[in-house]
Coordinates of C-alpha atoms in Angstrom, one line a residue:
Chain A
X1 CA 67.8 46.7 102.8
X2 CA 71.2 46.0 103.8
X3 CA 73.4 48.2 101.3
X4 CA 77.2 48.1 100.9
X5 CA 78.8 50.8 98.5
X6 CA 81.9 49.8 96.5
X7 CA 83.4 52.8 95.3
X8 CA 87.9 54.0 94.2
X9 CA 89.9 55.4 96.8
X10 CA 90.4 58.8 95.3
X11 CA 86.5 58.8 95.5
X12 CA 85.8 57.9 99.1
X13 CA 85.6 61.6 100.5
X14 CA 82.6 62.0 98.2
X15 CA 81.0 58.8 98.9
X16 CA 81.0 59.1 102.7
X17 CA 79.7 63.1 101.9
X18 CA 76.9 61.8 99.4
X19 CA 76.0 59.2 102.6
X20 CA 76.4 61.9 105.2
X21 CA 74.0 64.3 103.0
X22 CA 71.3 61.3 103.5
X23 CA 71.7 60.9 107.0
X24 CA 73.2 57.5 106.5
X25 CA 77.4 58.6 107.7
X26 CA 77.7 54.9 108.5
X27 CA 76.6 53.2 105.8
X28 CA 79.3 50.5 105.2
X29 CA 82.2 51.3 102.5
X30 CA 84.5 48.9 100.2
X31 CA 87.6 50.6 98.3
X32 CA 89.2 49.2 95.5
X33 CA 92.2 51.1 94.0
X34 CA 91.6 53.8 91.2
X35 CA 90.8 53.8 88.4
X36 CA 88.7 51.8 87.2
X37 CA 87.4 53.2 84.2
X38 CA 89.6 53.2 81.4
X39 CA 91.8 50.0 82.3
X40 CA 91.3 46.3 81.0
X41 CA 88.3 44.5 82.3
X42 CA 90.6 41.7 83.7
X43 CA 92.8 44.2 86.2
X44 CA 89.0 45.1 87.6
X45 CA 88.0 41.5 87.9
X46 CA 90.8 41.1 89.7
X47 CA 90.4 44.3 92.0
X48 CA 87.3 42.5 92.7
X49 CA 88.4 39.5 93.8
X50 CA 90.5 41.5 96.4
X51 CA 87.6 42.9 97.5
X52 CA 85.2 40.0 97.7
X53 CA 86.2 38.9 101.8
X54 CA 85.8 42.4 102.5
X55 CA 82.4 42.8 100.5
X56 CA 81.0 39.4 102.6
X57 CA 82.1 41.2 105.9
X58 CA 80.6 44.5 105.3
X59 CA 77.6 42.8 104.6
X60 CA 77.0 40.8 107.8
X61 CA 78.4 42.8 110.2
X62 CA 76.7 46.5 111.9
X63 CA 78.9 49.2 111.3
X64 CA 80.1 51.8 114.4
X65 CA 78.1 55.1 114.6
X66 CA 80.0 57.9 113.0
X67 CA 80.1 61.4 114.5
X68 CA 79.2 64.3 112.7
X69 CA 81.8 66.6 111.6
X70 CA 83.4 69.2 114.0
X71 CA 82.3 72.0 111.7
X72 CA 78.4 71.7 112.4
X73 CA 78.8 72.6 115.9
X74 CA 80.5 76.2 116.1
X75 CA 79.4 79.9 116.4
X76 CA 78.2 82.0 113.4
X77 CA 80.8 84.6 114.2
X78 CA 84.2 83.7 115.1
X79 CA 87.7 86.1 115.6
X80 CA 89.8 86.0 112.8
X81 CA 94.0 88.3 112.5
X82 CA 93.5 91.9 111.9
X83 CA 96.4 92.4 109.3
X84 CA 95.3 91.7 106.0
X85 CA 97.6 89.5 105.3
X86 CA 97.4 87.3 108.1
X87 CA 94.0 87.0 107.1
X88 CA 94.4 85.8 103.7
X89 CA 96.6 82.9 105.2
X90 CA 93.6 82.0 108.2
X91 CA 90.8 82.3 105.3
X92 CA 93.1 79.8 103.3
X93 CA 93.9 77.8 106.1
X94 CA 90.2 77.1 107.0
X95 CA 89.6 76.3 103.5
X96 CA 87.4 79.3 103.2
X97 CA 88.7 80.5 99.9
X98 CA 90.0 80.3 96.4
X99 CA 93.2 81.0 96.2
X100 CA 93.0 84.3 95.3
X101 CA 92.7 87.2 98.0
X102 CA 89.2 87.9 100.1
X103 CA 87.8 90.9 101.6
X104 CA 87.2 89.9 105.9
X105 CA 83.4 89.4 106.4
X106 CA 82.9 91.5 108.9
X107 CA 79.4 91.8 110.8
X108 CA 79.3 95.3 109.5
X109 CA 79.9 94.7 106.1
X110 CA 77.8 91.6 105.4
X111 CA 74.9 94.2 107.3
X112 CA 75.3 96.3 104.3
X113 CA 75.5 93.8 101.6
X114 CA 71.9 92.4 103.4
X115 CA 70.5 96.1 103.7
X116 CA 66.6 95.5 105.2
X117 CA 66.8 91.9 103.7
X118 CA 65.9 89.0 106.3
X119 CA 69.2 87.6 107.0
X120 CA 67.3 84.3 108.1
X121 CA 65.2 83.8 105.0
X122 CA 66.5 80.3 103.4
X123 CA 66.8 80.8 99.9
X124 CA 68.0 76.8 99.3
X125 CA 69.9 74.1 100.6
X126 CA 72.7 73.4 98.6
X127 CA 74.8 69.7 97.7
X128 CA 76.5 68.3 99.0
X129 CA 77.4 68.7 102.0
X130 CA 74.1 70.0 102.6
X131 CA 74.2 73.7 103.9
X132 CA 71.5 76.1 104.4
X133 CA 71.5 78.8 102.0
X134 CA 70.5 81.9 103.8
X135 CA 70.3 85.1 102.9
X136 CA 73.4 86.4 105.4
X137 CA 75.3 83.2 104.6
X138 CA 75.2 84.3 101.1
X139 CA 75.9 87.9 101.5
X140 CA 79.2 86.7 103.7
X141 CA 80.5 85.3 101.0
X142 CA 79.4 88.0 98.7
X143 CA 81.7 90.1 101.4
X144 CA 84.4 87.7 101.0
X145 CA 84.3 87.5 97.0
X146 CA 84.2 91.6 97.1
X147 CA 80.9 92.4 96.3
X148 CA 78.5 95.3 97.2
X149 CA 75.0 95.0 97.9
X150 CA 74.0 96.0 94.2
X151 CA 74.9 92.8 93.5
X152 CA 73.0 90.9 96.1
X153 CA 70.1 90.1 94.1
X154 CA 71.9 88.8 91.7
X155 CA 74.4 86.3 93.7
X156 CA 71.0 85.3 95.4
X157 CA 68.7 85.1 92.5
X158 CA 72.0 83.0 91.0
X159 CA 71.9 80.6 94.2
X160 CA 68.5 80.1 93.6
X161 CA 68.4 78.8 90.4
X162 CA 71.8 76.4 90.6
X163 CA 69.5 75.0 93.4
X164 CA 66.5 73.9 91.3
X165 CA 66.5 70.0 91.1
X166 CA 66.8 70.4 87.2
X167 CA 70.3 71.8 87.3
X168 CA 71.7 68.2 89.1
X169 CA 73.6 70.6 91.5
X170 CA 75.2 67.4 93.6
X171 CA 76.4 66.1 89.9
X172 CA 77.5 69.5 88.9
X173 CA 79.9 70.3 91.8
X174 CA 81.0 66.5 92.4
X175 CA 82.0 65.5 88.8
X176 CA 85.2 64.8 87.2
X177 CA 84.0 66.5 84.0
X178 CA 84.9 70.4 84.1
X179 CA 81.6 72.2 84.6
X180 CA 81.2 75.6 86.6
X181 CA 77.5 77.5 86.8
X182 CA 77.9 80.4 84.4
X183 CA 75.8 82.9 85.1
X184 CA 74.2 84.8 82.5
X185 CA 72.3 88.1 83.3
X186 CA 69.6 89.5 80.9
X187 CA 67.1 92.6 81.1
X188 CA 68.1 96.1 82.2
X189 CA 69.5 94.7 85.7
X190 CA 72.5 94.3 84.0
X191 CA 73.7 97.9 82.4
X192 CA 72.1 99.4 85.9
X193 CA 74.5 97.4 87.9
X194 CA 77.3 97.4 84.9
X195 CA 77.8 93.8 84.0
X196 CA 79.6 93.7 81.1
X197 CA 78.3 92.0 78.0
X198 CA 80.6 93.4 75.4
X199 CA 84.6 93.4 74.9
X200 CA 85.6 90.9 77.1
X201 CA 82.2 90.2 78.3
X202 CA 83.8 86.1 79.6
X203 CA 87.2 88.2 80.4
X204 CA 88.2 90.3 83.5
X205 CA 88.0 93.6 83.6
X206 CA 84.8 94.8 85.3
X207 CA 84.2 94.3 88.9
X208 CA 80.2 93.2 88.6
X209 CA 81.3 90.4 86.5
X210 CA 84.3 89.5 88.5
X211 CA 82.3 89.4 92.2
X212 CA 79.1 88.2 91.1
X213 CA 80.4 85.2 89.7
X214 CA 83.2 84.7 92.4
X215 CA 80.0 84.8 95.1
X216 CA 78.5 82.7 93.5
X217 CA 81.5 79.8 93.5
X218 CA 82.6 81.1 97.1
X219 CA 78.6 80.2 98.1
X220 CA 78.9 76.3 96.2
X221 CA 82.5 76.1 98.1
X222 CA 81.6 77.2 101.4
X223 CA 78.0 76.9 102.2
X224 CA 77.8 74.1 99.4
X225 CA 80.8 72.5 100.7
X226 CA 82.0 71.4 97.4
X227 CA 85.8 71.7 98.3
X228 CA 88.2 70.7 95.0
X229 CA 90.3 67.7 95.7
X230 CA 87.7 65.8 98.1
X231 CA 84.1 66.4 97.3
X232 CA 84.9 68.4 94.1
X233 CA 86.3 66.2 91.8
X234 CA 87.0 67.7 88.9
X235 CA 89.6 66.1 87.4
X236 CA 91.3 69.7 86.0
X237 CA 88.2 72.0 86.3
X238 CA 88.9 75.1 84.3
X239 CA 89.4 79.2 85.0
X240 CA 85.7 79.5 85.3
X241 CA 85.9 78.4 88.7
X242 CA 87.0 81.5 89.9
X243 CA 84.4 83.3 88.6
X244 CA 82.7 82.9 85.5
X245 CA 79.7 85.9 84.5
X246 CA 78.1 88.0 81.2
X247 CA 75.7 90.0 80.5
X248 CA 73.5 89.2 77.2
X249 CA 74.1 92.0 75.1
X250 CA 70.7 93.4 74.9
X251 CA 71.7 96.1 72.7
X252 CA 73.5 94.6 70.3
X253 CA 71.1 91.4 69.7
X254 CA 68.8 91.4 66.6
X255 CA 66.8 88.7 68.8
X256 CA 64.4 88.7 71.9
X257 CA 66.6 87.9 75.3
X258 CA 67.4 84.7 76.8
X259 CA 64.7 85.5 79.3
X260 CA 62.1 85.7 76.8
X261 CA 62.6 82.6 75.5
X262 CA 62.3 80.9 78.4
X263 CA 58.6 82.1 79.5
X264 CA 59.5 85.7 81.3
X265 CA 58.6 88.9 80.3
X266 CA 61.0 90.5 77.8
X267 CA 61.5 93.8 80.0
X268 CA 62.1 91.5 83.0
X269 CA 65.8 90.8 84.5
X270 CA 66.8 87.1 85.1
X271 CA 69.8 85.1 85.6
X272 CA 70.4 81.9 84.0
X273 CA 72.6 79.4 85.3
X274 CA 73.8 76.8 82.8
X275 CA 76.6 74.0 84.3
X276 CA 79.3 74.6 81.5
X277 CA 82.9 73.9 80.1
X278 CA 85.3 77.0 79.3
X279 CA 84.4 78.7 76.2
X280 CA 85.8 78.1 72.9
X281 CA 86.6 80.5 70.2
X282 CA 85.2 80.1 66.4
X283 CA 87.2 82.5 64.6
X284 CA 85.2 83.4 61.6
X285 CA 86.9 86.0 59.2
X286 CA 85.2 84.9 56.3
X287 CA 81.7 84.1 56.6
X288 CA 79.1 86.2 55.1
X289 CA 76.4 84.2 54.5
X290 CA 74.5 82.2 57.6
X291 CA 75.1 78.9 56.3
X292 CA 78.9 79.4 56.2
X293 CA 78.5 81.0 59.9
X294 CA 76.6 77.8 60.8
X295 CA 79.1 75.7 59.2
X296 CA 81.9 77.2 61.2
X297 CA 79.9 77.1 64.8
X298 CA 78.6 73.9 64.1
X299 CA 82.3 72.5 63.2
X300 CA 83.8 73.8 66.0
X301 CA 80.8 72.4 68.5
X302 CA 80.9 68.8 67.3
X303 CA 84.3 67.5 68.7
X304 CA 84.4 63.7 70.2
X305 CA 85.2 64.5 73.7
X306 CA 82.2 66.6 74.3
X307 CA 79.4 65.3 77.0
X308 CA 76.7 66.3 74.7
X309 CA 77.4 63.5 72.4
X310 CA 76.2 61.0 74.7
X311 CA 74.2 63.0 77.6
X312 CA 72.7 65.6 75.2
X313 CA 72.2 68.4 77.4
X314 CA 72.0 72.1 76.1
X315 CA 75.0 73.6 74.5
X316 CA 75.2 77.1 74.5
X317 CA 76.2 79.4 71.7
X318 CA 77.7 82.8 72.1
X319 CA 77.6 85.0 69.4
X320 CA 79.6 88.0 68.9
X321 CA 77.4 91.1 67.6
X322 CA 79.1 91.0 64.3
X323 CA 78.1 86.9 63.6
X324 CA 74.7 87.7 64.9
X325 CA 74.6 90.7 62.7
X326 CA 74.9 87.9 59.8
X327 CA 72.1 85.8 60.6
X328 CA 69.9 89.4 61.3
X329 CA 71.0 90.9 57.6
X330 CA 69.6 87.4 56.3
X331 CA 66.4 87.7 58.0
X332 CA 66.9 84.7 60.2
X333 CA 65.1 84.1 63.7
X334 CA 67.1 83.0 66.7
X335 CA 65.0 79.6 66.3
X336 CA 66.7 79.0 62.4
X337 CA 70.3 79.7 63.9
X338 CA 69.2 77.1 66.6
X339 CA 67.7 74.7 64.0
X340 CA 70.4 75.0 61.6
X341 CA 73.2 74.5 64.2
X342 CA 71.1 71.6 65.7
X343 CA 71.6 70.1 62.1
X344 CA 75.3 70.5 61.5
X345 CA 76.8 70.6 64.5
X346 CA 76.7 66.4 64.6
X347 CA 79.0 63.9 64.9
X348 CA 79.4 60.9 62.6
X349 CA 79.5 57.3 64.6
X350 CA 82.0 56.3 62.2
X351 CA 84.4 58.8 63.9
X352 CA 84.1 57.8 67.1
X353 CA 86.8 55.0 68.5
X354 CA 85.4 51.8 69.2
X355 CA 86.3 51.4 72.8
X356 CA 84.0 54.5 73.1
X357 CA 81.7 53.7 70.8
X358 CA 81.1 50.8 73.0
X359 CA 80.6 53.3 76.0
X360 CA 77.8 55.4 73.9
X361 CA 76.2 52.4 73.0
X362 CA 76.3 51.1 77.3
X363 CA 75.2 55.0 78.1
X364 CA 73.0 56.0 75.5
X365 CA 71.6 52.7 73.4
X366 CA 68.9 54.2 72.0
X367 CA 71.1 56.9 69.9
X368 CA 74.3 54.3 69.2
X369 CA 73.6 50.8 69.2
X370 CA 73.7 49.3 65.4
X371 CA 73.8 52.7 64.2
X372 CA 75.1 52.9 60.9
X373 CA 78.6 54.7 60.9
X374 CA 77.4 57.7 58.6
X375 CA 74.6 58.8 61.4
X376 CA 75.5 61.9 62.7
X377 CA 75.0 62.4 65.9
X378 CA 73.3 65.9 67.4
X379 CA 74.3 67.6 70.7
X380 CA 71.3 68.0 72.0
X381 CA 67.5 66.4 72.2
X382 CA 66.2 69.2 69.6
X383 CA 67.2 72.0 68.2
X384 CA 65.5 74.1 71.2
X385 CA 67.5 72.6 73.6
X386 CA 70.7 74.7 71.6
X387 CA 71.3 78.0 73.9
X388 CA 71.8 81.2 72.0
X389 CA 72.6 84.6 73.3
X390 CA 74.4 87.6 72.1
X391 CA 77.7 88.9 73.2
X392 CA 81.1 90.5 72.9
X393 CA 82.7 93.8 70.9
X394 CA 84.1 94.5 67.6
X395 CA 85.4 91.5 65.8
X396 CA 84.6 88.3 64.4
X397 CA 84.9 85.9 66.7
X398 CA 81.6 83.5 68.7
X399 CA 82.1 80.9 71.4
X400 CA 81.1 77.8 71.8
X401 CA 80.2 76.8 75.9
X402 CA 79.8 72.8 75.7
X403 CA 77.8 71.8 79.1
X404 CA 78.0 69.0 81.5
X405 CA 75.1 67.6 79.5
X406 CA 73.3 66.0 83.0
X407 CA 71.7 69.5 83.6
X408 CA 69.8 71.6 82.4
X409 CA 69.6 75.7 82.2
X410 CA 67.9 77.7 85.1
X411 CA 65.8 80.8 84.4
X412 CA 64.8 82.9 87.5
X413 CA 63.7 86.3 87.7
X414 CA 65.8 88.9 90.3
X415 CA 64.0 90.0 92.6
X416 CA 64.7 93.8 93.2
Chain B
X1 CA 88.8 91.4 114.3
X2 CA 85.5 89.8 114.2
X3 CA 84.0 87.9 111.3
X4 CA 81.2 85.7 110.0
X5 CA 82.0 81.8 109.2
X6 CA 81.6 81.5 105.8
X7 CA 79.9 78.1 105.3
X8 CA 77.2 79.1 107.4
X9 CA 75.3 76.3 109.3
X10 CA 74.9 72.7 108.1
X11 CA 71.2 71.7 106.3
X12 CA 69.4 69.2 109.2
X13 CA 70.0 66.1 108.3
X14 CA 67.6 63.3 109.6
X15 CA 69.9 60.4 110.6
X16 CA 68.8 56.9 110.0
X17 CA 69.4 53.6 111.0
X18 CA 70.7 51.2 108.9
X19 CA 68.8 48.3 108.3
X20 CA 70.1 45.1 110.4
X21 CA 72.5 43.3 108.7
X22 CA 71.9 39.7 108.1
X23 CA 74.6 37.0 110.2
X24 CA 75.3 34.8 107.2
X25 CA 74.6 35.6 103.4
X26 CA 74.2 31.9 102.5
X27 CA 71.1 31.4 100.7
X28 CA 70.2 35.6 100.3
X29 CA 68.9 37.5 97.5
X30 CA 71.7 39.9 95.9
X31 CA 70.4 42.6 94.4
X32 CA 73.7 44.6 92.5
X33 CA 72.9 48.3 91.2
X34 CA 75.6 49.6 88.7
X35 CA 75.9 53.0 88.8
X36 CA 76.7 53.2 85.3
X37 CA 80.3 54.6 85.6
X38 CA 82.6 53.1 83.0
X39 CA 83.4 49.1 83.8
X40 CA 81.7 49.4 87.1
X41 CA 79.7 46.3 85.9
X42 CA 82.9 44.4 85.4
X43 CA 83.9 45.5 89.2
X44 CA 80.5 44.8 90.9
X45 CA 79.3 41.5 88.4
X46 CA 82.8 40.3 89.8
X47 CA 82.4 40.8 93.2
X48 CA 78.3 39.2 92.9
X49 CA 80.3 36.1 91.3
X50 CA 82.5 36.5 94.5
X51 CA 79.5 36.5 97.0
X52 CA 77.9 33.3 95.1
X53 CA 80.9 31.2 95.0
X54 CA 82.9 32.2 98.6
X55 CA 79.6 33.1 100.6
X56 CA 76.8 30.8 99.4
X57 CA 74.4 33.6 98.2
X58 CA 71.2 32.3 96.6
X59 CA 70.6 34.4 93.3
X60 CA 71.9 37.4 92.1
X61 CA 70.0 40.3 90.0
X62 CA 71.2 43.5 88.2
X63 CA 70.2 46.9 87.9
X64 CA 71.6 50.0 86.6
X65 CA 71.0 53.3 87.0
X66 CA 70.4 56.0 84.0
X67 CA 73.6 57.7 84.8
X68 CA 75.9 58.1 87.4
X69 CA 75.2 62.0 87.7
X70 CA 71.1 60.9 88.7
X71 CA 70.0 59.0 91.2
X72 CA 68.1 55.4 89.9
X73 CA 64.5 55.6 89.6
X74 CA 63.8 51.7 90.7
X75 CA 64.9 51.8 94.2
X76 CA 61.4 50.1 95.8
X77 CA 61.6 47.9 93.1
X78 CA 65.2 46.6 94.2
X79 CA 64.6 46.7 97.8
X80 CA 61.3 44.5 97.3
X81 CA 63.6 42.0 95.5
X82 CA 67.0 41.6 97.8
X83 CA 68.2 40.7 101.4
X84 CA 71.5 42.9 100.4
X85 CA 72.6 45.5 97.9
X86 CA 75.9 46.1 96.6
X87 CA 76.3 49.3 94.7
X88 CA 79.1 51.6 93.6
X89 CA 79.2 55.2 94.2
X90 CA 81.3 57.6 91.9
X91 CA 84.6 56.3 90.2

């Protein structure tokens, strides 16, 4: 059928990449200025009416073939300045990297991060530009982000699971909401290649986190083509971007792993990928009982500018050995700390501003229309949907990781 | 020195043709899919209003899709019911 796609200028890079990604480059475009969200209805209508002469032609006329862009038509290798610092200014110039500083993938060291790997093997094909995931064009950006071949299972297994359809990869690198896959490694992977899940476990510090993580954005970037600015439209994003990685902190958890919970064997090693916000302290001094604790993650989860209120989604909760330690002393299961936070981290329709409210109700009917104003509102489906692991030092402090809400969590095992 | 491209190469794309566009729009079917993105039903109702008083269209019907961050779930349903589609994509 004869399709015309109205869509902001800031917006039109991602519209003419969603189109490309289909095989459909020249399918016919109208701009109208940005934004329109947010504005008063009439300053649209009128947009519209702008538009409408435009709209009619776009319609009735066949549109030019468009060519495909230079970059699918070069060599795999390529030569790039030998100083070190020329060739953090050609990797920046090419729009290879992240701002930060990149080790050269050379042939010889992307050989070592593959080892007797199959460098052709395709491990996905990642939105939205779409590129072909293989094994070597992961392990080059591994090279660039730093990494060693220890950590190659990891970035790949990582790569795999932002790629499964339930993740919404094309929503979570496109959005203006600030999501980045964190990556969360479980089972005895993690001590053997020293990921760090205690002090500073969502800090810098140790190099497993720091490269793992950074692959893994340098992978969405590059092979991914999710570029910030034009197809990346994240409207601030958030430090996560550069690299954002933990280990569950096996030994500190009164609970099975993350793993477990989601159907693999509790001495396996996984990754899970969840699309989330920057993490956000609960500083909790006081509690000593777990309905207090709850209280206190639950207050600090249930804000009005959260996705979750009206895409539900999966938050995730991390808690520092000290607050889990509470919940353990009391004889609580990780499924009561999710049921209880499921039931107090809500927030009340009354609270929410009625120009928003009106949005809910458009987005979500079900949950907001004619509600009464003293429903609260969870964050999620059901209290299983609530993510709960275990990590961090000494101290008294949990975070809170809202989501993007239009994705869910990814479990995969590593292979080794 | 020499050195890998990092994006790799490009994920085949099939390309396909565009259906033929109709020469006049007087007396077609508009189907208009929202994509759910906050008043893009004020922008693309407006422009359908646009199409049936400047361009002579016959009847208009609406759609929207379950979010903007999914793709919509009625597409043959659409297509079986309009000459033309206006959509938005994004903001």
């Amino acid at each position: 059928v004869p399709t015309v796609v109205v869509t902001t200028v800031a917006f039109e890079a991602l519209a003419l990449t969603a189109a490309r990604a289909l095989g459909l480059a020249d399918l016919p475009r109208v701009t109208v200025p940005h934004p329109i969200g947010g504005i008063e209805r009439g300053r649209v209508v009128a947009y519209a009416a702008a538009a409408v002469p435009r709209l009619v032609e776009a319609l009735i006329t066949t549109p030019a073939p468009v060519a495909a862009p230079a970059d699918e038509r070069v060599d795999a290798r390529l030569e790039a300045p030998d100083g070190l610092e020329e060739f953090q200014e050609f990797v920046w110039i090419q729009g290879w990297g992240d701002g930060l500083p990149v080790l050269p993938p050379t042939p010889k060291r992307v050989e070592r991060l593959l080892g007797s790997a199959c460098p052709d093997d395709v491990i996905a094909i990642l939105p939205p530009r779409p590129g072909r995931a293989t094994r070597q064009a992961i392990a080059v950006n591994a090279a660039l982000a730093g990494a060693d071949a220890e950590h190659m299972p990891i970035i790949v297994a990582a790569v795999r699971a932002v790629a499964e359809p339930a993740f919404n990869l094309q929503g979570v690198l496109t959005t203006t909401h600030p999501c980045a896959p964190l990556t969360i490694v479980s089972g005895p992977v993690a001590r053997r290649v020293g990921i760090n899940g205690a002090e500073n476990a969502l800090g810098s510090g140790v190099r497993a986190n720091a490269v793992i993580g950074r692959a893994l954005q340098l992978v969405l970037l590059n092979v991914g083509g999710a570029r910030p600015g034009t197809v990346d439209r994240a409207t601030l994003g958030h430090p996560g971007k550069f690299t954002y990685c933990l280990a569950e902190r096996a030994d500190a958890s009164p609970w099975a792993p993350l793993h477990a919970d989601r159907g693999f064997a509790v001495d396996a090693s996984c990754v899970t990928v969840c699309a989330a916000e920057a993490p956000h302290n609960v500083n909790d001094h006081g509690s000593s009982r777990p309905e207090a604790l709850i209280a206190m993650l639950a207050g600090t989860a249930a804000t009005l500018g959260t996705n979750h209120l009206f895409a539900g989604g999966e938050p995730l909760v991390v808690l520092g050995p000290e607050h889990a330690e509470v919940f353990a002393r009391a004889g609580w299961s990780k499924d009561a700390v999710k049921r209880a936070f499921w039931e107090h981290a809500r927030v009340r329709v009354d609270r929410v501003p009625a120009e928003n409210l009106a949005r809910f109700v458009a987005v979500r009917p079900e949950t907001f229309r004619a509600a009464p104003p003293d429903r609260g509102v969870p964050l999620s489906a059901c209290a299983e949907d609530v993510l709960v692991i275990v990590a961090g030092g000494a101290g008294k402090h949990s975070s809170i990781v809202p989501g993007f809400g239009w994705s869910r969590a990814v479990t995969v095992r590593i292979d080794e | 020195m020499e050195i890998l491209r990092p994006p790799g190469a490009a994920a085949e794309v099939s390309v396909r043709t565009l259906a033929a566009r109709p020469r006049t729009l007087r007396d077609r079917r508009v189907a208009v899919l929202d994509n759910a993105k906050p008043n893009a039903d004020a922008l693309l109702n407006s422009l359908a209003d646009g199409l049936v008083r400047q361009a002579g269209v016959a009847s208009v019907r609406r759609w929207r899709k379950p979010s903007a961050s999914r793709p919509a779930d009625n597409l043959e349903e659409i297509a079986a019911a309009a000459d033309v589609v206006v959509t938005g994509s994004a903001d």
